[in-house]
Structure formats: C-alpha cells, structure tokens
XYZ file of C-alpha atoms in Angstrom:
315
model
C 0.000 0.000 0.000
C 2.925 2.334 0.622
C 4.156 1.849 -2.933
C 0.650 2.401 -4.302
C 0.357 5.655 -2.364
C 3.807 6.700 -3.556
C 2.763 6.178 -7.174
C -0.495 8.042 -6.573
C 1.382 10.985 -5.061
C 3.753 11.133 -8.019
C 0.870 11.071 -10.506
C -1.040 13.746 -8.608
C 2.014 15.984 -8.378
C 2.899 15.469 -12.042
C -0.658 16.322 -13.050
C -0.651 19.666 -11.258
C 2.941 20.508 -12.151
C 2.382 19.677 -15.806
C -0.788 21.764 -15.875
C 1.371 24.792 -15.136
C 2.877 24.462 -18.633
C -0.379 23.919 -20.527
C -1.477 26.265 -23.286
C -4.277 24.120 -24.766
C -7.403 22.571 -23.283
C -6.422 19.039 -24.327
C -3.129 19.429 -22.494
C -4.957 20.442 -19.339
C -7.277 17.451 -19.707
C -4.267 15.150 -19.992
C -2.353 16.576 -17.018
C -4.714 17.873 -14.358
C -7.511 15.700 -15.673
C -6.046 12.277 -16.433
C -2.773 12.228 -14.457
C -4.040 14.019 -11.363
C -7.300 12.069 -11.485
C -5.430 8.770 -11.647
C -3.402 9.849 -8.632
C -6.483 10.777 -6.616
C -8.198 7.490 -7.490
C -5.147 5.480 -6.485
C -4.831 7.234 -3.141
C -8.578 6.910 -2.477
C -8.377 3.124 -2.691
C -5.463 3.051 -0.245
C -7.017 5.296 2.407
C -10.234 3.288 2.144
C -8.430 -0.001 2.723
C -5.715 0.493 5.334
C -7.879 1.395 8.387
C -10.054 -1.716 8.047
C -7.006 -3.947 7.582
C -5.529 -2.854 10.922
C -8.654 -2.539 13.049
C -11.669 -4.811 13.326
C -13.526 -2.459 15.699
C -14.644 1.156 15.211
C -13.938 0.935 11.492
C -16.520 3.574 10.643
C -15.004 6.091 13.028
C -11.457 5.407 11.811
C -12.322 5.646 8.121
C -14.267 8.819 8.884
C -11.169 10.309 10.513
C -9.017 9.349 7.530
C -11.463 10.724 4.956
C -11.978 13.902 6.955
C -8.468 14.800 5.843
C -9.869 15.757 2.450
C -12.085 18.326 4.140
C -9.143 19.691 6.115
C -7.104 19.778 2.933
C -9.822 21.749 1.183
C -9.897 24.330 3.958
C -6.101 24.678 3.886
C -5.446 24.479 0.156
C -8.180 26.927 -0.878
C -6.615 30.016 0.760
C -3.116 28.749 -0.072
C -4.056 28.443 -3.724
C -5.514 31.956 -3.795
C -2.323 33.291 -2.210
C -0.107 31.488 -4.718
C -2.177 32.657 -7.686
C -2.021 36.278 -6.551
C 1.726 36.074 -5.999
C 2.953 33.740 -8.760
C 0.055 33.685 -11.285
C -2.031 30.616 -12.060
C 0.701 28.685 -13.867
C 3.176 29.268 -11.082
C 0.637 28.249 -8.455
C -0.041 24.957 -10.241
C 3.658 24.114 -10.361
C 4.171 24.900 -6.682
C 1.093 22.916 -5.658
C 2.320 19.994 -7.757
C 5.614 19.924 -5.881
C 3.904 20.277 -2.494
C 1.490 17.438 -3.198
C 4.105 15.110 -4.658
C 6.608 15.609 -1.849
C 4.028 15.495 0.948
C 2.236 12.353 -0.218
C 5.357 10.402 -1.172
C 6.975 11.129 2.192
C 3.855 9.993 4.066
C 3.665 6.853 1.924
C 6.963 5.622 3.358
C 5.231 4.879 6.664
C 2.081 3.248 5.279
C 1.446 -0.494 5.324
C -1.433 -2.932 5.572
C -1.636 -5.288 8.518
C 0.489 -8.408 7.860
C -1.464 -11.669 7.592
C 0.514 -13.241 10.414
C -0.628 -10.493 12.789
C -4.234 -11.008 11.713
C -3.938 -14.747 12.367
C -2.262 -14.161 15.726
C -4.963 -11.714 16.805
C -7.744 -14.139 15.926
C -6.026 -16.997 17.743
C -5.645 -14.849 20.846
C -9.338 -13.974 20.695
C -10.292 -17.647 20.524
C -7.957 -18.563 23.395
C -9.310 -15.724 25.501
C -12.904 -16.780 24.976
C -12.252 -20.506 25.388
C -10.737 -19.924 28.826
C -13.563 -17.732 30.097
C -15.985 -19.567 32.383
C -18.930 -17.408 31.357
C -18.714 -18.192 27.647
C -20.427 -21.228 26.244
C -18.807 -23.756 23.920
C -21.243 -22.654 21.235
C -19.852 -19.117 21.166
C -16.316 -20.498 20.992
C -17.358 -22.591 18.012
C -18.883 -19.578 16.283
C -15.722 -17.564 16.729
C -13.608 -20.493 15.536
C -15.644 -20.633 12.354
C -15.149 -16.916 11.924
C -11.418 -17.557 12.336
C -11.502 -20.016 9.463
C -13.143 -17.403 7.231
C -12.180 -14.124 8.872
C -12.788 -12.077 5.760
C -15.450 -14.178 4.070
C -18.983 -13.064 4.715
C -21.681 -11.489 2.609
C -22.178 -12.839 -0.903
C -21.560 -16.446 -1.848
C -18.158 -15.955 -3.482
C -16.281 -12.843 -2.359
C -12.857 -14.259 -3.146
C -13.079 -13.471 -6.858
C -13.932 -10.432 -8.915
C -16.413 -12.482 -10.901
C -18.213 -13.532 -7.742
C -18.623 -9.936 -6.643
C -19.763 -8.779 -10.084
C -22.349 -11.567 -10.232
C -23.897 -10.559 -6.927
C -27.003 -8.422 -6.782
C -25.629 -6.650 -3.702
C -22.759 -5.195 -5.684
C -24.984 -3.685 -8.355
C -27.440 -2.273 -5.830
C -24.568 -0.630 -3.999
C -22.910 0.481 -7.234
C -26.013 2.268 -8.515
C -26.605 3.916 -5.142
C -22.995 5.116 -4.956
C -23.052 6.440 -8.518
C -26.193 8.481 -7.950
C -25.073 9.745 -4.543
C -21.616 10.838 -5.680
C -23.005 12.534 -8.784
C -25.436 14.568 -6.697
C -22.768 15.392 -4.112
C -20.298 16.868 -6.576
C -22.908 18.749 -8.577
C -24.109 20.555 -5.463
C -20.608 21.148 -4.110
C -19.243 22.507 -7.401
C -22.184 24.761 -8.163
C -22.899 26.197 -4.720
C -20.896 29.398 -5.441
C -22.552 29.781 -8.856
C -25.997 29.273 -7.361
C -25.242 31.818 -4.638
C -24.356 34.438 -7.244
C -27.504 33.524 -9.169
C -29.731 34.429 -6.200
C -28.028 37.793 -5.730
C -25.190 37.008 -3.339
C -21.603 38.115 -3.940
C -18.799 35.869 -5.164
C -17.132 36.178 -1.753
C -20.314 34.969 -0.058
C -20.536 32.107 -2.546
C -16.973 31.075 -1.716
C -17.804 31.267 1.993
C -20.817 28.994 1.532
C -18.711 26.431 -0.335
C -16.062 26.629 2.374
C -18.628 26.030 5.106
C -19.994 22.986 3.259
C -16.476 21.651 2.843
C -15.700 22.226 6.510
C -18.915 20.506 7.594
C -17.787 17.336 5.816
C -14.984 17.031 8.396
C -17.448 16.778 11.264
C -19.888 14.700 9.236
C -17.425 12.014 8.193
C -16.170 11.448 11.717
C -19.584 11.645 13.383
C -21.470 9.525 10.857
C -18.654 6.982 10.875
C -18.931 6.663 14.639
C -22.719 6.276 14.454
C -22.313 3.668 11.683
C -20.283 1.536 14.087
C -23.286 1.487 16.411
C -26.216 1.272 13.995
C -24.754 -0.496 10.956
C -23.083 0.692 7.780
C -25.944 -0.075 5.397
C -28.426 1.642 7.712
C -26.346 4.817 7.860
C -25.799 4.763 4.104
C -29.572 4.827 3.621
C -30.182 7.423 6.334
C -27.550 9.848 5.022
C -28.984 9.554 1.509
C -32.418 10.386 2.853
C -31.240 13.358 4.919
C -29.239 14.807 2.027
C -32.289 14.558 -0.236
C -34.526 16.232 2.335
C -32.025 19.049 2.880
C -31.966 19.764 -0.850
C -35.745 19.845 -1.129
C -36.500 21.876 1.985
C -33.417 24.099 2.302
C -31.575 24.471 -1.000
C -34.450 24.784 -3.467
C -36.269 27.592 -1.609
C -33.040 29.312 -0.479
C -32.956 33.021 -1.361
C -30.766 34.467 1.394
C -27.283 34.038 2.807
C -28.589 32.701 6.117
C -30.615 29.891 4.535
C -27.728 29.001 2.241
C -25.378 28.783 5.211
C -27.782 26.465 7.029
C -28.048 24.318 3.924
C -24.251 24.256 3.508
C -23.832 23.002 7.083
C -26.566 20.380 6.731
C -25.458 19.213 3.297
C -21.798 18.992 4.244
C -22.585 17.164 7.463
C -24.496 14.342 5.779
C -23.291 14.298 2.164
C -19.632 14.287 3.147
C -20.094 10.910 4.803
C -21.179 9.236 1.558
C -17.608 8.737 0.311
C -16.234 6.957 3.414
C -19.417 4.873 3.553
C -18.380 3.192 0.277
C -15.596 1.006 1.757
C -17.638 0.430 4.911
C -20.596 -0.918 2.945
C -18.226 -3.011 0.844
C -16.783 -4.603 3.989
C -20.286 -5.301 5.285
C -21.419 -6.991 2.071
C -18.253 -8.705 0.857
C -15.842 -8.814 3.785
C -12.323 -7.486 4.181
C -10.899 -9.861 1.586
C -10.479 -8.088 -1.742
C -11.579 -4.726 -0.333
C -9.168 -2.732 -2.493
C -10.404 -4.519 -5.606
C -14.063 -4.044 -4.654
C -13.613 -0.351 -3.890
C -11.836 -0.010 -7.223
C -14.796 -1.585 -9.011
C -17.178 0.794 -7.274
C -14.806 3.638 -8.074
C -15.252 3.068 -11.805
C -18.903 3.995 -11.536
C -18.064 6.914 -9.256
C -15.617 8.310 -11.815
C -18.125 8.028 -14.653
C -20.937 9.804 -12.822
C -18.834 12.479 -11.109
C -17.284 13.326 -14.472
C -20.525 13.470 -16.371
C -22.829 15.015 -13.748
C -21.282 18.517 -13.595
C -21.218 18.696 -17.397
C -24.862 17.639 -17.658
C -25.858 20.054 -14.913
C-alpha cells in the first residue's frame, strides 16, 4: 500500500505541475484531468483499505477520521491556492502545488502499510484462546468464533474471493447504482454552490464562503457519521444519510434566497453528504468482507468516476 500511495502521489504531483505548462485545453485534460485524477483514485483506494485492515472495531469512526483529511485539505489548500495565484500567477501556483502534493504524499507513503497476515492470524487466535478460557462463555460461542477464524474475511455474498463472484452478486450492483447516484449529486451541489449563490443575488465572496462552510462541515460529518455507523450499521447509515441529504436539498436548497438559509443548507449538506464517500468502503466490507476490499472499492470507483465526471457537465 505504501508503494501504491507513492505512485499516486507522483501522478497527482505530475498532473498539477504539468498543468502549469499547458497552453491548450487538451493538455490540461491530460495533465490535471487524467494524471491528477489517476493519482487521486489510487490514493482513495489506499485510504479506504488500510484502516479496516488494521482494526476490526470502530472501522466507521477510523475511516471517517481518515477521509476527513480531504475536508481539512480543502480548507487549507483553498486560501493557499488563492495566495499562490495572486503572488505567482495561475501557472506558477499549479507548479508549486504539484511539488507540495508530490513531496508530501510520497513522504507519508513511506510509513504506510497494511496489517500483515501473520498479525491477523495471531490476533484471531488470541481472541479464541481468551474466549475458550472464560468460564462465562459457552462452547457454542467459541465454536462460532472459531468458524469466523476459518473465514475471517469471508462473509456477505456467496463468493467474495473473486472479482467475478462480486460482479455476479445483486448486492454489488445495488450498492454500485446507489454510490453512482449519490456521488453525482454530491459533486454537482458542491461545485455549483458558489454559482448558485451568485444567481440568487449574493456576492462571489459569499458564494466562496458557503462552499467553504460545506467543505468544513464534511470534516465533522465524516467522523460523526462513521462513529454512528459503528453502532447502527453501515448499510443503515448509508440509507439514512442519503435520505437526509435529499430532504435538505428539497426543503433548504431549493427555496433558499438568502445568505442565512444558504449557510444552514451548507452546514446540513456537508454534514451528511460528506459521509457518503467513506461509507463506500464500509458498505463493501459489510457486504463482501475485508478480503479483496481494495479490488471491490476499485470496481465501485469506476462507476463513481463516470458519474462524477458526467454530472457537472450535464448540470
């Protein structure tokens, strides 16, 4: 996973750095579009996989903490980017950001690793020994845990050990369609919040503030919803967050005509919609198990890329 993150950081940095030399639209699509996008997708799979490989408890909370970093990054990089553009022009800012991203991510990647299989096996054996020696635990519960030990990452669909088995399952396609629609809606709203704010008579500065508030609310939302998902179930929270995001759009965004209402919507939308991305690996673990998580998230990511690319253009 460290090597994968390293490659993703290099691609992301190259995409931004190369964009600083672009003079044509197709060049920008190749650099900041294809290269940077490939880097982001690669890193997304890693950050969605590592927490669940190390921890069997509180996975929702931990993945929420990890994914909240994108919200923190948005809050930090937005003013930094404006500063760099004002000081070094747009092309200079892209080159500097490319170097910052490449160096930062590649350095962090040196300390990243998935949990070794021998540690997983040792942990499960210790759990079985601990339970088997407890007077208050029945032999039946020991047997259940022993069976779980034999298939620690195998639950959900009938054959989660192969890509074909996952693709043949109805659960995968239900989840895939839900993720595609949710991510498309999320990015359309997030990208066009400043434009919508200007359209209802607000200033560009107020529009930027609204987008910043929504981005900041995702930090709280991803951590909080992840924690609640550990208690109530990942699939349940995936459904609930979808419902709350839809209701916030209907009852807050559509009738919004003032800065105050838009700010309330930004907080509500960011709080619930931001959790949709970290819920993807959590739902995958629930349906298909830990085994093959990176591959399964990658399969779901294909649909996410298609809809998030097309949705803003269609909108």
